[in-house]
Amino acid sequence: LKRLQAVPLPTVQRIAVPRSMALRAVGVRLGAAARIGGCGLPATRAHLLRSLLATSQTGIAARSFSSHSDFEPKSHVKDASNDEVQQKLAKLVKDNKVTLFMKGSPDAPQCGFSRAVVQTLSDEKYDDYAFVDVLKYPEVREGIKKFSDWPTVPQLYVNAEFIGGCDIVVQMHKDGELKEVLDKAR
């Protein structure tokens, strides 16, 4: 018996390729001998096609994670009472003249919309405001949407009144209305 010399498979790079291109690439490699998991067995055409079909639409193989409970997603929201979060949000908005719920901080916004609101407040020469990074507090991120009945972040509050999100704040700035609202809070 003559053994086939096993050819190691190339390392997988994390690039997104269309599924049709991935099928063509695998079809080219099917002619070469391959090892399955280092056991020395030649890979079959059916095995390689099954593994390809297990990939996502972009051609990247699905990642399998450990089933241990330490690696399960954990929610901080499910343990917090909805009423408790809403009460804390109401107190926070009431205790500060101007409050901005945003992604990131004014020095390092984590989203373009939050950056736009911070820039608008800066253009209005208003720097004395409280901010809450909703990325650090998932219960606040979900709770603020219910609190204001507004589905997106950032959200600006002046004198405990909801002003709006990015589009509304920027438009109010362009129309000169935001200056009037902020002057009441100075």
Tab-separated table of C-alpha atoms in Angstrom:
chain	number	residue	atom	x	y	z
A	1	LEU	CA	0.000	0.000	0.000
A	2	LYS	CA	1.231	3.407	-0.902
A	3	ARG	CA	0.313	6.227	1.505
A	4	LEU	CA	-0.650	9.624	0.243
A	5	GLN	CA	1.506	12.385	1.571
A	6	ALA	CA	-0.677	14.639	3.690
A	7	VAL	CA	-0.631	18.287	2.727
A	8	PRO	CA	-1.393	20.686	5.595
A	9	LEU	CA	-4.377	22.946	5.067
A	10	PRO	CA	-3.632	26.659	4.888
A	11	THR	CA	-4.481	28.706	7.958
A	12	VAL	CA	-7.880	30.374	7.866
A	13	GLN	CA	-7.784	34.127	7.647
A	14	ARG	CA	-10.686	36.208	8.890
A	15	ILE	CA	-11.790	37.872	5.684
A	16	ALA	CA	-15.285	38.004	4.339
A	17	VAL	CA	-15.705	36.479	0.882
A	18	PRO	CA	-18.882	35.863	-1.051
A	19	ARG	CA	-20.142	32.293	-0.751
A	20	SER	CA	-19.747	31.644	-4.503
A	21	MET	CA	-16.051	32.544	-4.316
A	22	ALA	CA	-15.601	30.301	-1.287
A	23	LEU	CA	-17.196	27.388	-3.170
A	24	ARG	CA	-14.835	27.882	-6.115
A	25	ALA	CA	-11.807	28.084	-3.791
A	26	VAL	CA	-12.783	24.864	-2.023
A	27	GLY	CA	-13.416	23.175	-5.368
A	28	VAL	CA	-9.829	23.953	-6.400
A	29	ARG	CA	-8.438	22.602	-3.120
A	30	LEU	CA	-10.492	19.413	-3.209
A	31	GLY	CA	-8.009	17.796	-5.583
A	32	ALA	CA	-5.194	17.997	-3.006
A	33	ALA	CA	-4.849	15.538	-0.179
A	34	ALA	CA	-5.744	17.075	3.169
A	35	ARG	CA	-5.669	16.016	6.774
A	36	ILE	CA	-8.694	16.143	9.044
A	37	GLY	CA	-7.771	17.508	12.459
A	38	GLY	CA	-4.216	16.167	12.309
A	39	CYS	CA	-5.287	12.505	12.365
A	40	GLY	CA	-3.608	11.715	9.047
A	41	LEU	CA	-6.823	10.697	7.246
A	42	PRO	CA	-7.355	12.151	3.807
A	43	ALA	CA	-10.291	14.551	3.705
A	44	THR	CA	-13.149	13.526	1.487
A	45	ARG	CA	-14.939	15.793	-0.919
A	46	ALA	CA	-18.166	15.301	1.067
A	47	HIS	CA	-16.466	16.238	4.368
A	48	LEU	CA	-15.061	19.461	2.928
A	49	LEU	CA	-18.389	20.394	1.364
A	50	ARG	CA	-20.203	19.732	4.677
A	51	SER	CA	-17.746	21.974	6.499
A	52	LEU	CA	-18.201	24.662	3.863
A	53	LEU	CA	-21.977	24.492	4.192
A	54	ALA	CA	-21.548	25.027	7.939
A	55	THR	CA	-20.000	28.414	7.236
A	56	SER	CA	-21.957	31.616	7.331
A	57	GLN	CA	-23.111	33.422	4.190
A	58	THR	CA	-19.892	35.442	4.106
A	59	GLY	CA	-17.681	32.369	3.996
A	60	ILE	CA	-16.434	32.645	7.592
A	61	ALA	CA	-16.769	29.490	9.631
A	62	ALA	CA	-19.124	29.674	12.579
A	63	ARG	CA	-17.264	29.814	15.880
A	64	SER	CA	-18.153	27.309	18.544
A	65	PHE	CA	-17.892	28.444	22.134
A	66	SER	CA	-17.580	26.504	25.323
A	67	SER	CA	-20.851	25.405	26.861
A	68	HIS	CA	-19.562	26.091	30.396
A	69	SER	CA	-21.775	28.465	32.405
A	70	ASP	CA	-18.877	30.895	32.912
A	71	PHE	CA	-19.038	31.722	29.220
A	72	GLU	CA	-22.798	32.253	28.962
A	73	PRO	CA	-23.929	35.788	28.168
A	74	LYS	CA	-24.833	37.626	31.334
A	75	SER	CA	-27.506	40.290	31.552
A	76	HIS	CA	-27.458	43.038	34.123
A	77	VAL	CA	-30.900	44.105	33.002
A	78	LYS	CA	-32.910	41.043	34.003
A	79	ASP	CA	-32.067	41.419	37.712
A	80	ALA	CA	-32.739	45.140	37.906
A	81	SER	CA	-36.310	46.046	38.582
A	82	ASN	CA	-37.787	48.176	35.830
A	83	ASP	CA	-39.326	50.570	38.371
A	84	GLU	CA	-35.985	50.996	40.138
A	85	VAL	CA	-34.193	51.943	36.913
A	86	GLN	CA	-36.963	54.359	35.930
A	87	GLN	CA	-36.832	56.029	39.375
A	88	LYS	CA	-33.060	56.452	39.152
A	89	LEU	CA	-33.328	57.917	35.662
A	90	ALA	CA	-36.005	60.382	36.821
A	91	LYS	CA	-33.823	61.451	39.768
A	92	LEU	CA	-30.752	61.832	37.553
A	93	VAL	CA	-32.601	63.991	35.018
A	94	LYS	CA	-34.242	66.075	37.777
A	95	ASP	CA	-30.999	66.642	39.739
A	96	ASN	CA	-29.024	67.968	36.740
A	97	LYS	CA	-29.902	71.010	34.670
A	98	VAL	CA	-28.648	69.384	31.465
A	99	THR	CA	-28.190	65.625	31.069
A	100	LEU	CA	-26.929	63.810	27.992
A	101	PHE	CA	-27.333	60.059	27.606
A	102	MET	CA	-24.770	59.036	25.031
A	103	LYS	CA	-22.472	56.283	23.798
A	104	GLY	CA	-19.028	56.998	25.214
A	105	SER	CA	-17.959	60.227	26.887
A	106	PRO	CA	-17.747	63.819	25.616
A	107	ASP	CA	-13.966	63.408	25.320
A	108	ALA	CA	-14.277	60.080	23.464
A	109	PRO	CA	-17.707	59.577	21.879
A	110	GLN	CA	-18.302	56.028	20.645
A	111	CYS	CA	-20.820	56.917	17.942
A	112	GLY	CA	-21.173	59.644	15.353
A	113	PHE	CA	-24.572	60.772	16.613
A	114	SER	CA	-23.247	61.207	20.159
A	115	ARG	CA	-20.265	63.100	18.735
A	116	ALA	CA	-22.633	65.417	16.840
A	117	VAL	CA	-24.631	66.283	19.983
A	118	VAL	CA	-21.447	66.899	22.006
A	119	GLN	CA	-20.145	69.143	19.207
A	120	THR	CA	-23.466	71.003	19.106
A	121	LEU	CA	-23.341	71.653	22.865
A	122	SER	CA	-19.754	72.826	22.446
A	123	ASP	CA	-20.805	75.167	19.603
A	124	GLU	CA	-23.451	76.573	21.946
A	125	LYS	CA	-20.641	77.173	24.488
A	126	TYR	CA	-22.422	74.921	26.994
A	127	ASP	CA	-19.986	72.614	28.755
A	128	ASP	CA	-21.615	72.274	32.177
A	129	TYR	CA	-23.723	69.147	31.669
A	130	ALA	CA	-23.931	65.661	33.117
A	131	PHE	CA	-23.506	62.721	30.789
A	132	VAL	CA	-24.159	58.998	31.109
A	133	ASP	CA	-22.297	56.442	29.005
A	134	VAL	CA	-25.047	53.946	28.159
A	135	LEU	CA	-22.483	51.435	26.862
A	136	LYS	CA	-21.253	50.910	30.422
A	137	TYR	CA	-24.740	50.415	31.850
A	138	PRO	CA	-27.007	48.108	29.802
A	139	GLU	CA	-29.952	48.657	32.141
A	140	VAL	CA	-29.714	52.410	31.514
A	141	ARG	CA	-29.363	51.850	27.766
A	142	GLU	CA	-32.691	49.995	27.687
A	143	GLY	CA	-34.334	51.977	30.476
A	144	ILE	CA	-33.753	55.404	28.935
A	145	LYS	CA	-35.595	54.315	25.788
A	146	LYS	CA	-38.651	53.464	27.893
A	147	PHE	CA	-38.234	56.538	30.086
A	148	SER	CA	-38.455	58.951	27.157
A	149	ASP	CA	-40.419	56.739	24.786
A	150	TRP	CA	-37.654	57.482	22.261
A	151	PRO	CA	-35.930	54.518	20.576
A	152	THR	CA	-32.428	55.872	20.060
A	153	VAL	CA	-29.419	57.271	21.890
A	154	PRO	CA	-28.156	60.014	22.348
A	155	GLN	CA	-30.873	61.783	24.294
A	156	LEU	CA	-30.668	65.316	25.679
A	157	TYR	CA	-32.635	66.547	28.711
A	158	VAL	CA	-32.764	70.189	29.812
A	159	ASN	CA	-34.439	71.088	33.120
A	160	ALA	CA	-35.854	67.542	33.333
A	161	GLU	CA	-37.540	67.941	29.940
A	162	PHE	CA	-36.700	65.630	27.062
A	163	ILE	CA	-35.418	67.733	24.172
A	164	GLY	CA	-34.689	65.008	21.631
A	165	GLY	CA	-32.094	62.940	19.871
A	166	CYS	CA	-29.288	63.937	17.545
A	167	ASP	CA	-31.369	65.142	14.594
A	168	ILE	CA	-33.659	67.283	16.732
A	169	VAL	CA	-30.812	68.827	18.755
A	170	VAL	CA	-28.795	69.666	15.625
A	171	GLN	CA	-31.855	71.154	13.896
A	172	MET	CA	-32.715	73.223	16.979
A	173	HIS	CA	-29.125	74.509	16.982
A	174	LYS	CA	-29.382	75.508	13.307
A	175	ASP	CA	-32.704	77.265	13.943
A	176	GLY	CA	-31.384	79.075	17.055
A	177	GLU	CA	-33.914	77.369	19.335
A	178	LEU	CA	-31.353	75.332	21.300
A	179	LYS	CA	-29.638	78.504	22.558
A	180	GLU	CA	-32.925	79.691	24.053
A	181	VAL	CA	-33.523	76.347	25.772
A	182	LEU	CA	-29.975	76.172	27.162
A	183	ASP	CA	-30.104	79.821	28.347
A	184	LYS	CA	-32.995	78.855	30.649
A	185	ALA	CA	-30.723	76.236	32.251
A	186	ARG	CA	-27.746	78.586	32.833
